[in-house]
CSV table of C-alpha atoms in Angstrom, one decimal:
chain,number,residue,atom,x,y,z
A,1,UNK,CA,105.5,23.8,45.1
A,2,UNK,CA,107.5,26.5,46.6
A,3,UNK,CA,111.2,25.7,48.7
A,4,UNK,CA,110.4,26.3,52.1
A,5,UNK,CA,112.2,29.6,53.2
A,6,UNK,CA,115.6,29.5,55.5
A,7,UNK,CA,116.2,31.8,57.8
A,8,UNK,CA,119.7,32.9,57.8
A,9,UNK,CA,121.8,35.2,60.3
A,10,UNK,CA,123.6,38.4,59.2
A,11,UNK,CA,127.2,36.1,59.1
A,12,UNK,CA,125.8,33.6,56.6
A,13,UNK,CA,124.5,36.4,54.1
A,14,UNK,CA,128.0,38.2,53.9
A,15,UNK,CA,129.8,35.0,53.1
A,16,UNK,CA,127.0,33.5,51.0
A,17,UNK,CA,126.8,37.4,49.3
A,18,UNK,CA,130.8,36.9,48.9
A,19,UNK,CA,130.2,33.5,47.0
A,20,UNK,CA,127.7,35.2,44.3
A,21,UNK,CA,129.9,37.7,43.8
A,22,UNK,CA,132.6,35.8,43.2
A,23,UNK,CA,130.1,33.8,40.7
A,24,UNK,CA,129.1,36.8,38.3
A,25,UNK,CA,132.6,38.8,39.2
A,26,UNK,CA,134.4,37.3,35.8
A,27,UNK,CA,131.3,37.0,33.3
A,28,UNK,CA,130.8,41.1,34.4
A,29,UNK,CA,134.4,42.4,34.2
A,30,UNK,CA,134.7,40.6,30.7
A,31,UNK,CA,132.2,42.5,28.6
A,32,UNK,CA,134.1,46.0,29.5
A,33,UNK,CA,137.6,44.3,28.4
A,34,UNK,CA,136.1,43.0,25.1
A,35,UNK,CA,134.7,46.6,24.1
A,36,UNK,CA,136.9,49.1,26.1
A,37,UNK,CA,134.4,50.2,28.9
A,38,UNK,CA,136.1,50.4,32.3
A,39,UNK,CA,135.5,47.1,34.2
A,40,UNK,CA,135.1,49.2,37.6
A,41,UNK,CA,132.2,51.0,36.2
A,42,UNK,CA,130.5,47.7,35.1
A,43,UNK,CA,131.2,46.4,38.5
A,44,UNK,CA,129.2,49.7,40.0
A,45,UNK,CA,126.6,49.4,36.9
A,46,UNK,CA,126.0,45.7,37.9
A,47,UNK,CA,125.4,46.8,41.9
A,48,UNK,CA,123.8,49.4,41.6
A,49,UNK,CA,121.5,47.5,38.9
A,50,UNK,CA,120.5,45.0,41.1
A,51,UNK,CA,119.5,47.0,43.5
A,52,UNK,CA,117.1,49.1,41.2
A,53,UNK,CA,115.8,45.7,39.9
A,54,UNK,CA,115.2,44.8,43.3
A,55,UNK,CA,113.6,47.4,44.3
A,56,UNK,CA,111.2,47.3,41.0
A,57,UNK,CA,110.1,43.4,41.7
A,58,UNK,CA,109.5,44.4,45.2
A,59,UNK,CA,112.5,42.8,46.9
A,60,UNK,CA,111.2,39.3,46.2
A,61,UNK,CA,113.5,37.9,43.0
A,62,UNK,CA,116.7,36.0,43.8
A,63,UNK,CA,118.0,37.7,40.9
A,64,UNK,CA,122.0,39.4,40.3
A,65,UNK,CA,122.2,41.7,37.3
A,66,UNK,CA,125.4,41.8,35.4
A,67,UNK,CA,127.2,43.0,31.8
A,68,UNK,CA,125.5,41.5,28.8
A,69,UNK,CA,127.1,39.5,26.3
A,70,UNK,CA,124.7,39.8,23.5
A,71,UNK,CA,125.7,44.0,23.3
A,72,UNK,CA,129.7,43.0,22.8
A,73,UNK,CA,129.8,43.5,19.2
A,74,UNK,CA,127.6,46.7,19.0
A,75,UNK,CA,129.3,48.3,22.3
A,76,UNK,CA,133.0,47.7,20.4
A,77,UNK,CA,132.0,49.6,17.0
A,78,UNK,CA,130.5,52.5,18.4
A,79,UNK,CA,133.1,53.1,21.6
A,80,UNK,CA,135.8,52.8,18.8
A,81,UNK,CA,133.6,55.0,16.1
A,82,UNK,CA,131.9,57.2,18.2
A,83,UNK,CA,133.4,57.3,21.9
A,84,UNK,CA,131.6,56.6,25.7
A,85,UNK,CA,129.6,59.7,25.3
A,86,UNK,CA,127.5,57.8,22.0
A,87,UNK,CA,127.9,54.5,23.8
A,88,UNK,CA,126.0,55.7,27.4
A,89,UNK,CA,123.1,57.4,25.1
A,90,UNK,CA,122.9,53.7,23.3
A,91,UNK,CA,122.9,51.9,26.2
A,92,UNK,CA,119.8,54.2,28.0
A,93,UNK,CA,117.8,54.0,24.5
A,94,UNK,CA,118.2,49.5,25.3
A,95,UNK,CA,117.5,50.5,28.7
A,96,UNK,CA,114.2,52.3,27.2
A,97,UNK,CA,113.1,49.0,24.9
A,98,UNK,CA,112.9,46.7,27.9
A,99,UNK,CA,111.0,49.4,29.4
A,100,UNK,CA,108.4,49.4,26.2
A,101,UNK,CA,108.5,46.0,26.5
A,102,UNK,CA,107.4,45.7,29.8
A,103,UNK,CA,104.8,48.3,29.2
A,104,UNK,CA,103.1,45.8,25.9
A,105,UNK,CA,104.0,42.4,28.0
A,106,UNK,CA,101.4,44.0,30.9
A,107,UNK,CA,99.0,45.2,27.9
A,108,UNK,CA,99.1,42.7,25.5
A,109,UNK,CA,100.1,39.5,27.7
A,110,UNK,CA,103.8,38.0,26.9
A,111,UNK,CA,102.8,35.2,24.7
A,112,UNK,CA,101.6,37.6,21.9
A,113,UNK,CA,104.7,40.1,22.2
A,114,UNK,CA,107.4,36.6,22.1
A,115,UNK,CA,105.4,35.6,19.3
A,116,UNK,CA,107.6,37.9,17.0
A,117,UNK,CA,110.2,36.5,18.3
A,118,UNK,CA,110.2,32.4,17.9
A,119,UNK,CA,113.2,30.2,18.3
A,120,UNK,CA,114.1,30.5,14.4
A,121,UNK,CA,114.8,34.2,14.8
A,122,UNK,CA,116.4,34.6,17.7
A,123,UNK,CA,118.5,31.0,17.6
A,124,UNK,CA,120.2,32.5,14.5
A,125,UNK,CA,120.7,35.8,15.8
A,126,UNK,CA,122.3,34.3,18.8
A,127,UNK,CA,124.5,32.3,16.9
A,128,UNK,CA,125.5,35.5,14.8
A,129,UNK,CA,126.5,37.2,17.7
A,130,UNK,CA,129.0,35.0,18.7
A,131,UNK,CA,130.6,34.5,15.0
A,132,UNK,CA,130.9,38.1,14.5
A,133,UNK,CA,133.2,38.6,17.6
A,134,UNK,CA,135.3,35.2,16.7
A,135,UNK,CA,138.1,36.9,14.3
A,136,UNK,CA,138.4,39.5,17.8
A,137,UNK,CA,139.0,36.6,20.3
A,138,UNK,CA,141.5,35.0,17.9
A,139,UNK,CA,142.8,38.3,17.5
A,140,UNK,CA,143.3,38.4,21.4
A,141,UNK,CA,144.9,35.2,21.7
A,142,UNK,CA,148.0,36.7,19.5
A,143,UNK,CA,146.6,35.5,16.4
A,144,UNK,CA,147.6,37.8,13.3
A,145,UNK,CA,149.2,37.1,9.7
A,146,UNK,CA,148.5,33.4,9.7
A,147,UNK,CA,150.5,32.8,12.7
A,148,UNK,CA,150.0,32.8,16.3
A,149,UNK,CA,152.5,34.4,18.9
A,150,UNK,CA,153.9,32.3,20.9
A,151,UNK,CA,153.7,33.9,24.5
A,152,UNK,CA,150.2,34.7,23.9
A,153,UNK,CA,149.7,31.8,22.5
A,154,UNK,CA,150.8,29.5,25.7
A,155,UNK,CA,149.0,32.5,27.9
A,156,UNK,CA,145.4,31.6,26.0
A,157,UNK,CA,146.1,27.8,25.9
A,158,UNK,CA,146.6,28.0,30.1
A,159,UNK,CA,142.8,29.8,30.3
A,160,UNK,CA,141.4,27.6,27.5
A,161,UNK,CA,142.4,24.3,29.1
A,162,UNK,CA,141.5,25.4,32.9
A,163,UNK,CA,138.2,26.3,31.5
A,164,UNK,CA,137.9,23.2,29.9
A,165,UNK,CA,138.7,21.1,32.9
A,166,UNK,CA,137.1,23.2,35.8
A,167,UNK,CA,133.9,23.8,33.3
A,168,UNK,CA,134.2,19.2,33.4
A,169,UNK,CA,134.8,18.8,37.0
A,170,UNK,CA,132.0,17.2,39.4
A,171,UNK,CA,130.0,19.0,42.5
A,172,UNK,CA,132.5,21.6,42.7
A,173,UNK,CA,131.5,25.5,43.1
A,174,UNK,CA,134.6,25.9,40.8
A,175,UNK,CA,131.9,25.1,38.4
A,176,UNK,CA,130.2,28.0,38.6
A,177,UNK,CA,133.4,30.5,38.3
A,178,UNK,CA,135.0,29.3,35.6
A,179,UNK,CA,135.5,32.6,33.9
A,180,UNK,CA,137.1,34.1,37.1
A,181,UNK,CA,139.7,30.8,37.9
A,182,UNK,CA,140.8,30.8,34.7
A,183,UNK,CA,141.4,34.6,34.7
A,184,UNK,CA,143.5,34.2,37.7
A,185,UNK,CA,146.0,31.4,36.5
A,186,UNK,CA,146.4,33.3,33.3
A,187,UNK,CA,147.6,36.0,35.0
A,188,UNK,CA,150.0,34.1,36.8
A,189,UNK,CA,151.5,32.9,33.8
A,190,UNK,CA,151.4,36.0,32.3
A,191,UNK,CA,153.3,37.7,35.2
A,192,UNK,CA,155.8,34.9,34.9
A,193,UNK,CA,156.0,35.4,31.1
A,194,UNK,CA,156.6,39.9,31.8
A,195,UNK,CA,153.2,40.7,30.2
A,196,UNK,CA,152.3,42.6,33.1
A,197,UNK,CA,153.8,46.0,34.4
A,198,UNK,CA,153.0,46.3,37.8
A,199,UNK,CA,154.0,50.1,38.6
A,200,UNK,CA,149.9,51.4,37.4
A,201,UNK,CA,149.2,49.4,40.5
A,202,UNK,CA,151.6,50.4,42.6
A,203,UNK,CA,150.9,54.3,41.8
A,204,UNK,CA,147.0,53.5,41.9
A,205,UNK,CA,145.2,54.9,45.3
A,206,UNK,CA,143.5,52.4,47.4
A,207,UNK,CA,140.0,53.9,46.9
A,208,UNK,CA,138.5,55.9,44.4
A,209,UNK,CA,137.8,55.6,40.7
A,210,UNK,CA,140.5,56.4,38.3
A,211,UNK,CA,140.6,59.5,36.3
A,212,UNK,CA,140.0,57.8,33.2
A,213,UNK,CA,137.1,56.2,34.8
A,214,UNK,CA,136.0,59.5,36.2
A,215,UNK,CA,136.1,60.7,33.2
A,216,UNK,CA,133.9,58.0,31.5
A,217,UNK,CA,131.5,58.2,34.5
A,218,UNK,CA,130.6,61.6,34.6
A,219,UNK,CA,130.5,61.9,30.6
A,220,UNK,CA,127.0,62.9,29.7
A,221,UNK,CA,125.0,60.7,26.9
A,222,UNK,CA,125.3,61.8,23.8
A,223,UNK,CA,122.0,61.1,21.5
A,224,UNK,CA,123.3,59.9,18.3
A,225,UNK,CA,120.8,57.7,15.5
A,226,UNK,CA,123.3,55.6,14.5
A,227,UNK,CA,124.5,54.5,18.1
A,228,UNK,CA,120.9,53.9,19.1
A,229,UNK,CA,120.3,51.4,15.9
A,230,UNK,CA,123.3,50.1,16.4
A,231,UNK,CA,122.6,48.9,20.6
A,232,UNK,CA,119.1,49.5,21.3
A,233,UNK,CA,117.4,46.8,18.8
A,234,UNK,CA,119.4,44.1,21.1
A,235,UNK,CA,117.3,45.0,23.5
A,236,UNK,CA,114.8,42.8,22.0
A,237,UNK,CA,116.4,39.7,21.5
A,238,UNK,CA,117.7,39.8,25.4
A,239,UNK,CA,114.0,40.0,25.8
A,240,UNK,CA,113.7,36.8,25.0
A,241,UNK,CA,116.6,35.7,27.2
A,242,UNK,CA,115.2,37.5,30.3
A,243,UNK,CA,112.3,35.7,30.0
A,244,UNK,CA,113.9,32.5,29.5
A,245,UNK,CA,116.4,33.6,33.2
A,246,UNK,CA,112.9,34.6,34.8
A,247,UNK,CA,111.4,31.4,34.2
A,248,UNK,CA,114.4,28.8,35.2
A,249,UNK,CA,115.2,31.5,37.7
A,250,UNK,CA,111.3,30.4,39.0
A,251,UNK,CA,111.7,26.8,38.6
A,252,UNK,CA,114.8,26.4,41.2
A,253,UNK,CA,113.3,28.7,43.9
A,254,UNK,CA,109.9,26.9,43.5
A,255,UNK,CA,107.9,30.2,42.6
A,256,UNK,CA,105.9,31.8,39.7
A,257,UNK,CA,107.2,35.1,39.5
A,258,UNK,CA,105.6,35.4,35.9
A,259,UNK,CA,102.4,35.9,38.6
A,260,UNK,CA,104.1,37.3,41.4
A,261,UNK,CA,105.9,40.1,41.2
A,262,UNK,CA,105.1,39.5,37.0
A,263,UNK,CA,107.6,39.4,34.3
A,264,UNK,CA,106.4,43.1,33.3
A,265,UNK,CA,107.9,44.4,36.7
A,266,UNK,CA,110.8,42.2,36.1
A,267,UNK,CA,111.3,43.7,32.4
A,268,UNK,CA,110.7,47.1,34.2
A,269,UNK,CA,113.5,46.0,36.5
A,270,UNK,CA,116.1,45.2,33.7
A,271,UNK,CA,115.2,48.0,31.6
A,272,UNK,CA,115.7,51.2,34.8
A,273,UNK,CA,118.8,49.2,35.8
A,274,UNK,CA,120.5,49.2,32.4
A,275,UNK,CA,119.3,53.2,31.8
A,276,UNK,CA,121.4,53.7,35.4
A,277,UNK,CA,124.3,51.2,33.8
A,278,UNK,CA,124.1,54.2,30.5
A,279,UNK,CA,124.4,57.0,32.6
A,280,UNK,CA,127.2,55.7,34.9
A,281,UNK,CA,129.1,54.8,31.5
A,282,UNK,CA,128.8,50.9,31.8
A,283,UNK,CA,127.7,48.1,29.3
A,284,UNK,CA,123.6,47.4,29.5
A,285,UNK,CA,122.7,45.0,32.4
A,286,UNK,CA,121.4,41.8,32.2
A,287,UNK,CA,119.8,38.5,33.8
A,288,UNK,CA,122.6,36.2,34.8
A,289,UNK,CA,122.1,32.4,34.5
A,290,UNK,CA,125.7,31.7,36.7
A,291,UNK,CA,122.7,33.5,39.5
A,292,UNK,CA,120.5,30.6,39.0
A,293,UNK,CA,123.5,28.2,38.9
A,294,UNK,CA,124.7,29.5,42.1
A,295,UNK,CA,121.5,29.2,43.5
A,296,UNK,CA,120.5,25.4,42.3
A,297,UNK,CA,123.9,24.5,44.6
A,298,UNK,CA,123.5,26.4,47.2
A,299,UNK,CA,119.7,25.6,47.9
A,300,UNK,CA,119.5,29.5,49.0
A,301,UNK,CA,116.9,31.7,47.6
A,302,UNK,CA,116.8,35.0,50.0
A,303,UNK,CA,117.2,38.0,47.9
A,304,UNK,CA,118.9,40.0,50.3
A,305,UNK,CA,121.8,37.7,50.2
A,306,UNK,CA,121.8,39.1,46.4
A,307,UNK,CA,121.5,42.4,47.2
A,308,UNK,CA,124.8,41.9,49.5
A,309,UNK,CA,126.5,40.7,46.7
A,310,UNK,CA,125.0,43.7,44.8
A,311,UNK,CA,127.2,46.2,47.3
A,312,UNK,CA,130.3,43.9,47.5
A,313,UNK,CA,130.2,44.8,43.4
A,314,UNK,CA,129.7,48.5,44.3
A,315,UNK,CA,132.7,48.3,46.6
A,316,UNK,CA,134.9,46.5,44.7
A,317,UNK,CA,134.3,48.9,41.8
A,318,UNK,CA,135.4,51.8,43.7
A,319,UNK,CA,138.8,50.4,44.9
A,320,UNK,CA,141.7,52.0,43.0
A,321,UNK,CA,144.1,49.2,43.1
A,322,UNK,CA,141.6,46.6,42.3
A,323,UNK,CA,140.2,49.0,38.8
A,324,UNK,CA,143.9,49.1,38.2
A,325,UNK,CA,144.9,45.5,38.7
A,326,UNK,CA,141.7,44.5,35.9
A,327,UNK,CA,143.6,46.6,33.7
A,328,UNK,CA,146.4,45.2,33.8
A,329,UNK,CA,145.3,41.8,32.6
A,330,UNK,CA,146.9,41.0,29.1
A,331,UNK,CA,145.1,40.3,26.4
A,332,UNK,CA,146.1,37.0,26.0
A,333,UNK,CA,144.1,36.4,28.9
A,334,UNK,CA,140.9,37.5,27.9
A,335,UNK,CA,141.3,36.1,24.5
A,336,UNK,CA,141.2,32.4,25.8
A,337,UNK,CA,138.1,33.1,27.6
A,338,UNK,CA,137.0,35.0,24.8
A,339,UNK,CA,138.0,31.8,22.4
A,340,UNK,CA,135.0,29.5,24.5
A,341,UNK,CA,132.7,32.6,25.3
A,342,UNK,CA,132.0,33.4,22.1
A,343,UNK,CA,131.7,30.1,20.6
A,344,UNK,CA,129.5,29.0,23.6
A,345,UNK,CA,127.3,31.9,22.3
A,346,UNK,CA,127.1,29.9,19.0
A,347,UNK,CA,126.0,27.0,20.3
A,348,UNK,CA,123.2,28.2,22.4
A,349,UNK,CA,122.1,29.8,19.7
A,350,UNK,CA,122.0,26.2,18.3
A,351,UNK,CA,120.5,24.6,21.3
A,352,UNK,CA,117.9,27.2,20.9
A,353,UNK,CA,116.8,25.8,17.9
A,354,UNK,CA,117.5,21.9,18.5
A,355,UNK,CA,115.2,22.4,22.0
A,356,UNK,CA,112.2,24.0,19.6
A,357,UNK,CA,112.7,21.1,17.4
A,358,UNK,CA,112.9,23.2,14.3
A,359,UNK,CA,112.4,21.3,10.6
A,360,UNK,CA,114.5,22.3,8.7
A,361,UNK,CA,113.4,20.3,5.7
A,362,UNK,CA,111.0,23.2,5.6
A,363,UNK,CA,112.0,26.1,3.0
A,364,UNK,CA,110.6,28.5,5.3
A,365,UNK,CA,112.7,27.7,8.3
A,366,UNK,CA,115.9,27.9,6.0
A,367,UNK,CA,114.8,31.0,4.3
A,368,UNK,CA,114.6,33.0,7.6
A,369,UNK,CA,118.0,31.5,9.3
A,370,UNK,CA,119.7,32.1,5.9
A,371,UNK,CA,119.2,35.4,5.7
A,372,UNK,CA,120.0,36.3,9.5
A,373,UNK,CA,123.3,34.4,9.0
A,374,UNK,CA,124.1,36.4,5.6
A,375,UNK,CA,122.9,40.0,7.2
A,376,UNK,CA,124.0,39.4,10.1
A,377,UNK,CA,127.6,38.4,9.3
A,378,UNK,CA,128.7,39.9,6.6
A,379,UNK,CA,127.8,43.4,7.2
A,380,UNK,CA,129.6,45.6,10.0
A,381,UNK,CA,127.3,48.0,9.8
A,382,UNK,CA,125.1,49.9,6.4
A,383,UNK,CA,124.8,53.9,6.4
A,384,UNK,CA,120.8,54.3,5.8
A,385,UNK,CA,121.2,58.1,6.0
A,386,UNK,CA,123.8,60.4,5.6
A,387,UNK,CA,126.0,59.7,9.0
A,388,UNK,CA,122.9,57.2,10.2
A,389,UNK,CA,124.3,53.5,10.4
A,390,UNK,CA,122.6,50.0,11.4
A,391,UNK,CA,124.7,47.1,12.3
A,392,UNK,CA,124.5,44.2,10.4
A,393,UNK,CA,123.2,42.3,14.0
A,394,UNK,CA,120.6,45.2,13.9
A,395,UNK,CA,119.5,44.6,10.1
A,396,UNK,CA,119.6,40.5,10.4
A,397,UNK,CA,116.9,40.8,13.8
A,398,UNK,CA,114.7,43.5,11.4
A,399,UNK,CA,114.9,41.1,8.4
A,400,UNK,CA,114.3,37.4,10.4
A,401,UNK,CA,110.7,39.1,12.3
A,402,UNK,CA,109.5,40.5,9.2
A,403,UNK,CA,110.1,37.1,7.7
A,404,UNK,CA,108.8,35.3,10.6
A,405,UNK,CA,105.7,37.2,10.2
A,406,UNK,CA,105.4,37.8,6.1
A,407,UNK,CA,105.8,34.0,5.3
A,408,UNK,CA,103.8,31.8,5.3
A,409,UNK,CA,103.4,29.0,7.8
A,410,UNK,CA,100.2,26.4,6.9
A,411,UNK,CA,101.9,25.3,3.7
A,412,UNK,CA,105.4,25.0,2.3
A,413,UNK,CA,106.7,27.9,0.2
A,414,UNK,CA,106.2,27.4,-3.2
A,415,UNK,CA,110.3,26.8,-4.0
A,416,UNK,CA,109.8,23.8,-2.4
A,417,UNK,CA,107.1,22.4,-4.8
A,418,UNK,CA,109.3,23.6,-7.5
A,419,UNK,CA,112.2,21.8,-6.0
A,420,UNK,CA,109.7,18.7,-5.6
C-alpha cells in the first residue's frame, strides 16, 4: 500500500535536504580518504550523481547516491600503482557494467541475471572485501611493528567508542550519522593532541576547488587493462547490493519501483552517474542504505528533497576551506572509523549468508566460499599478461560464479560420500 504523499513548502525541503546531507556527508567523504581521491570531488561526484540518477528513474526514487565501499581496496592499488588518470578510466568501465546490466535485467528479467550471483558468492566476496582493507585501518590507527602509537592510538579509541555508543543509542537522528559525529570529536581531540596544522586552511580561498583537485578533475581517463580488471568486475557484485537498496528503498516509501520506474532504469541510473563520478575524478557511486534510514525516521519520501541534498553536496564540494579542512583530518581519525567500517563489511557479508540460510554441512557450499576466501585474500593482485593484472577480489568473484554454476546442486559432491 503506498504512504500517502505530503506536501511540503520550499522551507521544509532545505532543512529536511540539510538533514540527508548531513546523513551520507561522512560515509561519502570516507571512501576518498581511504584510497587518496579528493573528498571534494566525491562530494561533487555524489551531487551531481544523484541528479543524473534522478533524472534516469524519472524524478520519482527517494534515492541519494554516494562513494562505494565495496571499490576501496581496488581504488587504493591502482591510484598508488597507476595514478587518477587509470583510476577515472576504471571507474567509467564500472560505470559501463551497471549499464550492461541494466540493458540484460530489461532483456532477460532480473531473476535470471541475480541467478549468477546467489548469496554464497557474493556473502564471501563481501566479507573478503572488508578483511583485505583490515591490516590498512589498523595501519591508520597508528598500528605498526607490533605496537600501537599512543596519540593515535587514544585519537582512534575516541571515534571507536563514540561510534559504538551513538551507533547504541535510542530514537535519535545521531543514529543515522554516526560516521560524521564521530569524525568531528576526533578532530577535536586531535586538534588538542597538535595533529592538525591549521595554516592549509587559513591560506585556502573560500570558494573554488584546489589545485590539486583541479588537477585530478580535469585529468582525462586513461584506458588501462589492468585498471579495468582491477574495478570494473565490482561492478557486479554492487549489483546485487543496488538491488537489495532498490527493494528496501520500496518497502519504506510503500511503492514498487521494480515496476515503476523499473530496476533496469534504476541500474541505468547508477551506472551514467558513476561514468560522470569517472570523469570528474571521484570514486564510483552508489545506493546508500543511511538514505533509506533517513527516510524510515523521517516518514518523508519526496525526491526533490533528495535532489536538494544532491546540490548542498555540489556546494559543499566547491568550497575551498571546507576541501581543505577534510584534508586535514589525521589519520588516526579515519582509522577508528575505518576499524568498524570495515569489519561491519564482514559481517554483512555474513548476514548475507545466515539470512539465505546457507548449509553448510553441504561440500558444495564450502567448496565455493573456500575458494573466494583463499583468492580473494591472499592475492593483491596476479599479472595474466605482460603488464595486465587482476585483483585477487576480481579473480575470487570469477572463480565463486563459475563454481556456482559448474557444481552441482541436486546431490552432494562426491568428497562428501567419500568422507561418509
Amino acid at each position: 500500500m503506498e504512504e500517502k504523499e505530503v506536501k511540503l513548502g520550499t522551507k521544509t525541503k532545505l532543512l529536511l535536504g540539510v538533514q540527508h546531507v548531513l546523513a551520507m556527508f561522512g560515509a561519502t567523504v570516507l571512501v576518498p580518504f581511504l584510497t587518496g581521491l579528493n573528498p571534494s570531488i566525491a562530494l561533487i561526484a555524489a551531487g551531481v550523481g544523484t541528479l543524473v540518477f534522478h533524472f534516469c528513474t524519472k524524478g520519482i526514487v527517494p534515492v541519494f547516491l554516494g562513494s562505494s565501499f565495496a571499490f576501496i581496496g581496488a581504488l587504493t592499488l591502482v591510484l598508488r600503482e597507476e595514478g587518477i588518470a587509470a583510476i577515472k578510466g576504471g571507474v567509467v568501465a564500472a560505470g559501463i557494467i551497471y549499464i550492461i546490466m541494466s540493458i540484460l535485467v530489461k532483456i532477460f528479467g532480473v531473476e535470471k541475471i541475480k541467478s549468477f550471483f546467489p548469496p554464497i558468492v557474493t556473502g564471501p566476496i563481501i566479507m573478503v572485501i572488508g578483511f583485505r582493507m583490515s591490516p590498512v585501518a589498523l595501519s591508520m590507527a597508528g598500528y605498526a611493528n607490533g605496537k600501537f602509537d599512543l596519540k593515535s592510538l587514544i585519537v582512534a579509541s575516541v571515534v571507536i567508542l563514540s561510534m559504538i555508543t551513538i551507533t547504541l543509542m535510542k530514537k535519535s537522528f545521531l543514529r543515522l550519522i554516526p560516521i560524521l559525529v564521530s569524525v568531528i570529536l576526533g578532530y577535536a581531540v586531535s586538534v588538542m593532541l597538535g595533529f592538525v596544522d591549521f595554516e592549509p586552511i587559513l591560506n585556502a580561498k573560500w570558494i573554488g576547488l584546489s589545485h590539486e583537485a583541479a588537477s585530478d578533475m580535469f585529468t582525462m581517463p586513461k584506458i588501462s587493462l589492468s585498471a579495468i580488471l582491477a574495478i570494473a568486475p565490482i561492478a557486479l557484485v554492487v549489483f546485487i547490493e543496488h538491488i537489495g537498496d532498490i527493494t528496501t528503498n520500496g518497502a519504506v516509501v510503500g511503492k514498487d519501483f521494480f515496476k515503476n520506474p523499473g530496476i533496469h532504469r534504476t541500474l541505468m541510473g547508477d551506472g551514467l552517474a558513476t561514468i560522470a563520478a569517472g570523469f570528474l575524478g571521484g570514486p564510483a557511486n552508489t545506493t546508500y542504505g543511511e538514505n533509506t534510514g533517513v527516510l524510515a525516521v523521517t516518514k518523508v519520501y519526496d525526491p526533490s528533497v533528495l535532489r536538494i541534498a544532491a546540490c548542498y553536496a555540489i556546494v559543499l564540494g566547491l568550497l575551498g576551506k571546507f576541501g581543505v579542512i577534510l584534508q586535514t583530518i589525521p589519520q588516526p581519525v579515519m582509522g577508528g572509523v575505518s576499524i568498524i567500517l570495515f569489519g561491519m563489511i564482514s559481517s554483512v557479508g555474513a548476514r548475507t549468508m545466515v539470512d539465505s540460510k546457507l548449509d553448510f554441512s553441504n561440500s558444495r557450499n564450502l567448496i565455493i566460499a573456500s575458494l573466494i576466501f583463499v583468492f580473494g585474500i591472499a592475492i593483491d593482485n596476479i599479472i595474466i599478461w605482460k603488464t595486465v593484472s587482476v585483483s585477487g577480489l576480481a579473480l575470487a568473484a570469477l572463480v565463486g560464479v563459475l563454481c556456482n554454476k559448474l557444481l552441482p546442486k541436486d546431490r552432494e559432491l562426491m568428497i562428501n560420500k567419500k568422507l561418509d
